[in-house]
């Protein structure tokens, strides 16, 4: 799971400023000067802002939609308030005084973007702010309660009614309602559109957003979901370069690699949990060319894409050992790193690679980002065609010109037929 991050009941910087002003002594001026850099106000962007709930999927799905949302905000020329990543309970959680809560009662964990990535790197592409800073420093003065509008399409609002029977944008339940409540955001009304689309590559749709929602009268466009497609579009894949790991992740990942993984090393990603097995039942080699993130293998053009097979989606122990061994022999690998959601197949791999004197490692980190970091740094990566977790790694490796192959797939990737 992701690392826990708690918000204070009052804005963090506001509290620091109040304390500085409240000091009644001869050191008042010195205290104020000491806190002035912390209290420095963030300037309001008159171009307006885009906010959204990252309410679909886990970490790498949320990253896919973040990339699309960055492109959307840049294209309509508004600052993007980057939301925290939502981490969902995957088992019973300890909640205060050691009490164990059932999974359906355990709270979500909201991990600020800056706990994982470098915000300044994203600002090289477009104007962004963390949602935490937006709510602490800007919302109280420029987007106060009474002026908060929820935006959504007519389709999203259909049959979603308030107590008066009017169609509205905010949806009940988790993660939707829980996310906005986490930031103490209550919407005063809904703005429902009929003929707009998130695909702002088309100039008419871009103009539609700009002209329909002028920032002078609509300063904050607050989406109920990400204004982006899933999986990430081919055009937006290169935006991965702006997601730079924060120093803590880099240090932790490099330290593990240095102490354990002899180069050249192979990293592999295995998806084989029960829920994934159900997904892979659809991969019959006939029906679907695009299944979740399979575009990373078969390409984005459906008319030229090969159908997804079971071997591309979920692998047997025999298949994994065979395909890892093929790569290991070719590159004279010294070690193998396994990232997985369920079964790492350590004994099978150790037995199957024993004569090659290859060590096999599996960390099972508390933060899945550490798996992603290590896989990104491997000399060779073998991923899962259908998984967005593998897709994150492939995009990063493509940018850094590191080789990637996939289990069950021998074709050429990305429409290069």
PDB file of C-alpha atoms in Angstrom, residues 99-249:
ATOM      1  CA  UNK A  99      -8.693  -1.764  16.464  1.00  0.00           C
ATOM      2  CA  UNK A 100      -9.088  -3.874  13.334  1.00  0.00           C
ATOM      3  CA  UNK A 101     -11.732  -2.644  10.918  1.00  0.00           C
ATOM      4  CA  UNK A 102     -13.354  -4.810   8.244  1.00  0.00           C
ATOM      5  CA  UNK A 103     -12.184  -3.965   4.730  1.00  0.00           C
ATOM      6  CA  UNK A 104     -15.441  -2.221   3.786  1.00  0.00           C
ATOM      7  CA  UNK A 105     -15.054   0.138   6.767  1.00  0.00           C
ATOM      8  CA  UNK A 106     -11.311   0.826   6.532  1.00  0.00           C
ATOM      9  CA  UNK A 107     -10.693   4.379   5.308  1.00  0.00           C
ATOM     10  CA  UNK A 108      -9.001   5.250   2.048  1.00  0.00           C
ATOM     11  CA  UNK A 109      -5.470   6.600   2.231  1.00  0.00           C
ATOM     12  CA  UNK A 110      -4.783   9.824   0.303  1.00  0.00           C
ATOM     13  CA  UNK A 111      -1.154  10.156  -0.742  1.00  0.00           C
ATOM     14  CA  UNK A 112      -0.053  13.594  -1.966  1.00  0.00           C
ATOM     15  CA  UNK A 113       1.549  13.693  -5.406  1.00  0.00           C
ATOM     16  CA  UNK A 114       4.709  15.147  -3.884  1.00  0.00           C
ATOM     17  CA  UNK A 115       5.128  12.092  -1.630  1.00  0.00           C
ATOM     18  CA  UNK A 116       5.907  10.135  -4.791  1.00  0.00           C
ATOM     19  CA  UNK A 117       6.890  12.489  -7.624  1.00  0.00           C
ATOM     20  CA  UNK A 118       8.642  15.824  -8.127  1.00  0.00           C
ATOM     21  CA  UNK A 119       6.087  18.608  -8.732  1.00  0.00           C
ATOM     22  CA  UNK A 120       8.651  20.950 -10.282  1.00  0.00           C
ATOM     23  CA  UNK A 121       9.388  18.434 -13.022  1.00  0.00           C
ATOM     24  CA  UNK A 122       5.713  18.470 -14.064  1.00  0.00           C
ATOM     25  CA  UNK A 123       5.752  22.276 -14.119  1.00  0.00           C
ATOM     26  CA  UNK A 124       8.259  22.079 -16.972  1.00  0.00           C
ATOM     27  CA  UNK A 125       5.339  20.850 -19.081  1.00  0.00           C
ATOM     28  CA  UNK A 126       2.484  22.955 -17.743  1.00  0.00           C
ATOM     29  CA  UNK A 127       1.275  25.001 -14.789  1.00  0.00           C
ATOM     30  CA  UNK A 128       0.282  22.719 -11.898  1.00  0.00           C
ATOM     31  CA  UNK A 129      -0.311  22.943  -8.171  1.00  0.00           C
ATOM     32  CA  UNK A 130      -0.929  20.218  -5.634  1.00  0.00           C
ATOM     33  CA  UNK A 131      -4.564  19.945  -4.613  1.00  0.00           C
ATOM     34  CA  UNK A 132      -3.495  20.235  -0.988  1.00  0.00           C
ATOM     35  CA  UNK A 133      -1.895  23.627  -1.650  1.00  0.00           C
ATOM     36  CA  UNK A 134      -4.865  24.740  -3.745  1.00  0.00           C
ATOM     37  CA  UNK A 135      -7.300  23.974  -0.928  1.00  0.00           C
ATOM     38  CA  UNK A 136      -5.068  25.430   1.806  1.00  0.00           C
ATOM     39  CA  UNK A 137      -3.830  28.592   0.095  1.00  0.00           C
ATOM     40  CA  UNK A 138      -6.260  29.526  -2.673  1.00  0.00           C
ATOM     41  CA  UNK A 139      -9.693  28.000  -2.100  1.00  0.00           C
ATOM     42  CA  UNK A 140     -10.539  29.892   1.128  1.00  0.00           C
ATOM     43  CA  UNK A 141     -10.166  33.250  -0.648  1.00  0.00           C
ATOM     44  CA  UNK A 142     -10.852  32.580  -4.347  1.00  0.00           C
ATOM     45  CA  UNK A 143     -13.169  29.539  -4.318  1.00  0.00           C
ATOM     46  CA  UNK A 144     -15.120  29.806  -1.058  1.00  0.00           C
ATOM     47  CA  UNK A 145     -18.094  27.727  -0.025  1.00  0.00           C
ATOM     48  CA  UNK A 146     -21.143  29.052  -1.856  1.00  0.00           C
ATOM     49  CA  UNK A 147     -19.281  29.243  -5.173  1.00  0.00           C
ATOM     50  CA  UNK A 148     -18.349  25.583  -5.633  1.00  0.00           C
ATOM     51  CA  UNK A 149     -19.793  24.008  -8.761  1.00  0.00           C
ATOM     52  CA  UNK A 150     -19.593  20.354  -9.812  1.00  0.00           C
ATOM     53  CA  UNK A 151     -19.195  19.726 -13.558  1.00  0.00           C
ATOM     54  CA  UNK A 152     -20.182  16.608 -15.479  1.00  0.00           C
ATOM     55  CA  UNK A 153     -21.758  15.365 -18.707  1.00  0.00           C
ATOM     56  CA  UNK A 154     -25.460  14.728 -19.127  1.00  0.00           C
ATOM     57  CA  UNK A 155     -24.740  11.013 -19.331  1.00  0.00           C
ATOM     58  CA  UNK A 156     -22.872  11.060 -15.993  1.00  0.00           C
ATOM     59  CA  UNK A 157     -25.737  12.935 -14.318  1.00  0.00           C
ATOM     60  CA  UNK A 158     -28.491  10.673 -15.659  1.00  0.00           C
ATOM     61  CA  UNK A 159     -30.438   9.048 -12.820  1.00  0.00           C
ATOM     62  CA  UNK A 160     -28.115  10.602 -10.221  1.00  0.00           C
ATOM     63  CA  UNK A 161     -30.643  12.651  -8.265  1.00  0.00           C
ATOM     64  CA  UNK A 162     -30.606  14.793  -5.162  1.00  0.00           C
ATOM     65  CA  UNK A 163     -33.318  14.820  -2.504  1.00  0.00           C
ATOM     66  CA  UNK A 164     -35.396  17.200  -4.648  1.00  0.00           C
ATOM     67  CA  UNK A 165     -35.327  14.911  -7.668  1.00  0.00           C
ATOM     68  CA  UNK A 166     -32.951  17.118  -9.660  1.00  0.00           C
ATOM     69  CA  UNK A 167     -30.097  15.547 -11.596  1.00  0.00           C
ATOM     70  CA  UNK A 168     -26.708  16.369 -10.120  1.00  0.00           C
ATOM     71  CA  UNK A 169     -23.040  15.620 -10.744  1.00  0.00           C
ATOM     72  CA  UNK A 170     -21.690  14.525  -7.326  1.00  0.00           C
ATOM     73  CA  UNK A 171     -22.010  10.774  -6.887  1.00  0.00           C
ATOM     74  CA  UNK A 172     -22.546   9.036  -3.547  1.00  0.00           C
ATOM     75  CA  UNK A 173     -20.333   6.393  -2.012  1.00  0.00           C
ATOM     76  CA  UNK A 174     -16.666   5.529  -2.150  1.00  0.00           C
ATOM     77  CA  UNK A 175     -14.451   6.777  -3.766  1.00  0.00           C
ATOM     78  CA  UNK A 176     -16.547   9.653  -5.120  1.00  0.00           C
ATOM     79  CA  UNK A 177     -18.190  11.173  -2.062  1.00  0.00           C
ATOM     80  CA  UNK A 178     -15.332  10.144   0.221  1.00  0.00           C
ATOM     81  CA  UNK A 179     -12.774  12.013  -1.900  1.00  0.00           C
ATOM     82  CA  UNK A 180     -14.568  15.367  -1.789  1.00  0.00           C
ATOM     83  CA  UNK A 181     -15.380  14.972   1.902  1.00  0.00           C
ATOM     84  CA  UNK A 182     -11.689  14.399   2.584  1.00  0.00           C
ATOM     85  CA  UNK A 183     -11.060  17.952   1.348  1.00  0.00           C
ATOM     86  CA  UNK A 184     -14.200  19.328   3.060  1.00  0.00           C
ATOM     87  CA  UNK A 185     -15.685  20.221  -0.326  1.00  0.00           C
ATOM     88  CA  UNK A 186     -19.454  20.535  -0.593  1.00  0.00           C
ATOM     89  CA  UNK A 187     -20.889  21.508  -3.963  1.00  0.00           C
ATOM     90  CA  UNK A 188     -23.507  24.221  -4.201  1.00  0.00           C
ATOM     91  CA  UNK A 189     -24.864  23.263  -7.608  1.00  0.00           C
ATOM     92  CA  UNK A 190     -24.133  21.194 -10.714  1.00  0.00           C
ATOM     93  CA  UNK A 191     -23.156  22.360 -14.192  1.00  0.00           C
ATOM     94  CA  UNK A 192     -24.159  19.681 -16.721  1.00  0.00           C
ATOM     95  CA  UNK A 193     -22.940  19.767 -20.314  1.00  0.00           C
ATOM     96  CA  UNK A 194     -24.388  18.052 -23.389  1.00  0.00           C
ATOM     97  CA  UNK A 195     -22.001  18.487 -26.314  1.00  0.00           C
ATOM     98  CA  UNK A 196     -18.463  18.725 -24.929  1.00  0.00           C
ATOM     99  CA  UNK A 197     -15.825  16.013 -24.937  1.00  0.00           C
ATOM    100  CA  UNK A 198     -12.520  15.384 -23.168  1.00  0.00           C
ATOM    101  CA  UNK A 199     -10.784  14.750 -26.505  1.00  0.00           C
ATOM    102  CA  UNK A 200      -9.492  18.286 -26.979  1.00  0.00           C
ATOM    103  CA  UNK A 201      -7.273  17.240 -29.888  1.00  0.00           C
ATOM    104  CA  UNK A 202     -10.270  18.300 -31.966  1.00  0.00           C
ATOM    105  CA  UNK A 203     -10.195  22.079 -32.162  1.00  0.00           C
ATOM    106  CA  UNK A 204     -13.976  22.433 -31.998  1.00  0.00           C
ATOM    107  CA  UNK A 205     -14.104  20.607 -28.657  1.00  0.00           C
ATOM    108  CA  UNK A 206     -11.158  22.650 -27.354  1.00  0.00           C
ATOM    109  CA  UNK A 207     -12.936  25.869 -28.356  1.00  0.00           C
ATOM    110  CA  UNK A 208     -16.104  24.517 -26.768  1.00  0.00           C
ATOM    111  CA  UNK A 209     -14.447  24.231 -23.363  1.00  0.00           C
ATOM    112  CA  UNK A 210     -12.753  27.614 -23.634  1.00  0.00           C
ATOM    113  CA  UNK A 211     -15.841  29.478 -24.840  1.00  0.00           C
ATOM    114  CA  UNK A 212     -18.463  27.719 -22.713  1.00  0.00           C
ATOM    115  CA  UNK A 213     -16.569  28.048 -19.450  1.00  0.00           C
ATOM    116  CA  UNK A 214     -14.807  31.386 -19.427  1.00  0.00           C
ATOM    117  CA  UNK A 215     -12.513  31.594 -16.359  1.00  0.00           C
ATOM    118  CA  UNK A 216     -13.998  34.931 -15.310  1.00  0.00           C
ATOM    119  CA  UNK A 217     -17.363  33.263 -14.611  1.00  0.00           C
ATOM    120  CA  UNK A 218     -16.116  29.665 -14.189  1.00  0.00           C
ATOM    121  CA  UNK A 219     -12.770  30.033 -12.379  1.00  0.00           C
ATOM    122  CA  UNK A 220     -12.640  26.411 -11.182  1.00  0.00           C
ATOM    123  CA  UNK A 221     -13.848  23.509 -13.325  1.00  0.00           C
ATOM    124  CA  UNK A 222     -14.261  20.653 -10.871  1.00  0.00           C
ATOM    125  CA  UNK A 223     -14.676  17.291 -12.596  1.00  0.00           C
ATOM    126  CA  UNK A 224     -16.256  14.295 -10.894  1.00  0.00           C
ATOM    127  CA  UNK A 225     -13.746  12.060 -12.677  1.00  0.00           C
ATOM    128  CA  UNK A 226     -10.535  12.587 -14.621  1.00  0.00           C
ATOM    129  CA  UNK A 227     -10.943  14.505 -17.911  1.00  0.00           C
ATOM    130  CA  UNK A 228      -8.979  11.792 -19.674  1.00  0.00           C
ATOM    131  CA  UNK A 229      -9.228   8.402 -21.295  1.00  0.00           C
ATOM    132  CA  UNK A 230      -8.094   5.071 -19.870  1.00  0.00           C
ATOM    133  CA  UNK A 231      -5.748   3.622 -20.827  1.00  0.00           C
ATOM    134  CA  UNK A 232      -3.588   6.616 -21.674  1.00  0.00           C
ATOM    135  CA  UNK A 233      -3.675   7.605 -25.337  1.00  0.00           C
ATOM    136  CA  UNK A 234      -0.678   7.067 -27.569  1.00  0.00           C
ATOM    137  CA  UNK A 235      -0.234  10.835 -27.969  1.00  0.00           C
ATOM    138  CA  UNK A 236      -0.016  11.343 -24.199  1.00  0.00           C
ATOM    139  CA  UNK A 237       2.392   8.506 -23.432  1.00  0.00           C
ATOM    140  CA  UNK A 238       5.472  10.782 -23.773  1.00  0.00           C
ATOM    141  CA  UNK A 239       4.200  12.907 -20.866  1.00  0.00           C
ATOM    142  CA  UNK A 240       5.553  10.135 -18.628  1.00  0.00           C
ATOM    143  CA  UNK A 241       8.923  11.916 -18.849  1.00  0.00           C
ATOM    144  CA  UNK A 242       7.590  14.615 -16.508  1.00  0.00           C
ATOM    145  CA  UNK A 243       6.880  12.083 -13.741  1.00  0.00           C
ATOM    146  CA  UNK A 244      10.192  12.110 -11.932  1.00  0.00           C
ATOM    147  CA  UNK A 245      10.534  10.089  -8.717  1.00  0.00           C
ATOM    148  CA  UNK A 246      11.094  12.054  -5.532  1.00  0.00           C
ATOM    149  CA  UNK A 247      14.527  11.729  -3.830  1.00  0.00           C
ATOM    150  CA  UNK A 248      13.298   9.322  -1.130  1.00  0.00           C
ATOM    151  CA  UNK A 249      12.121   6.737  -3.668  1.00  0.00           C
TER     152      UNK A 249
END
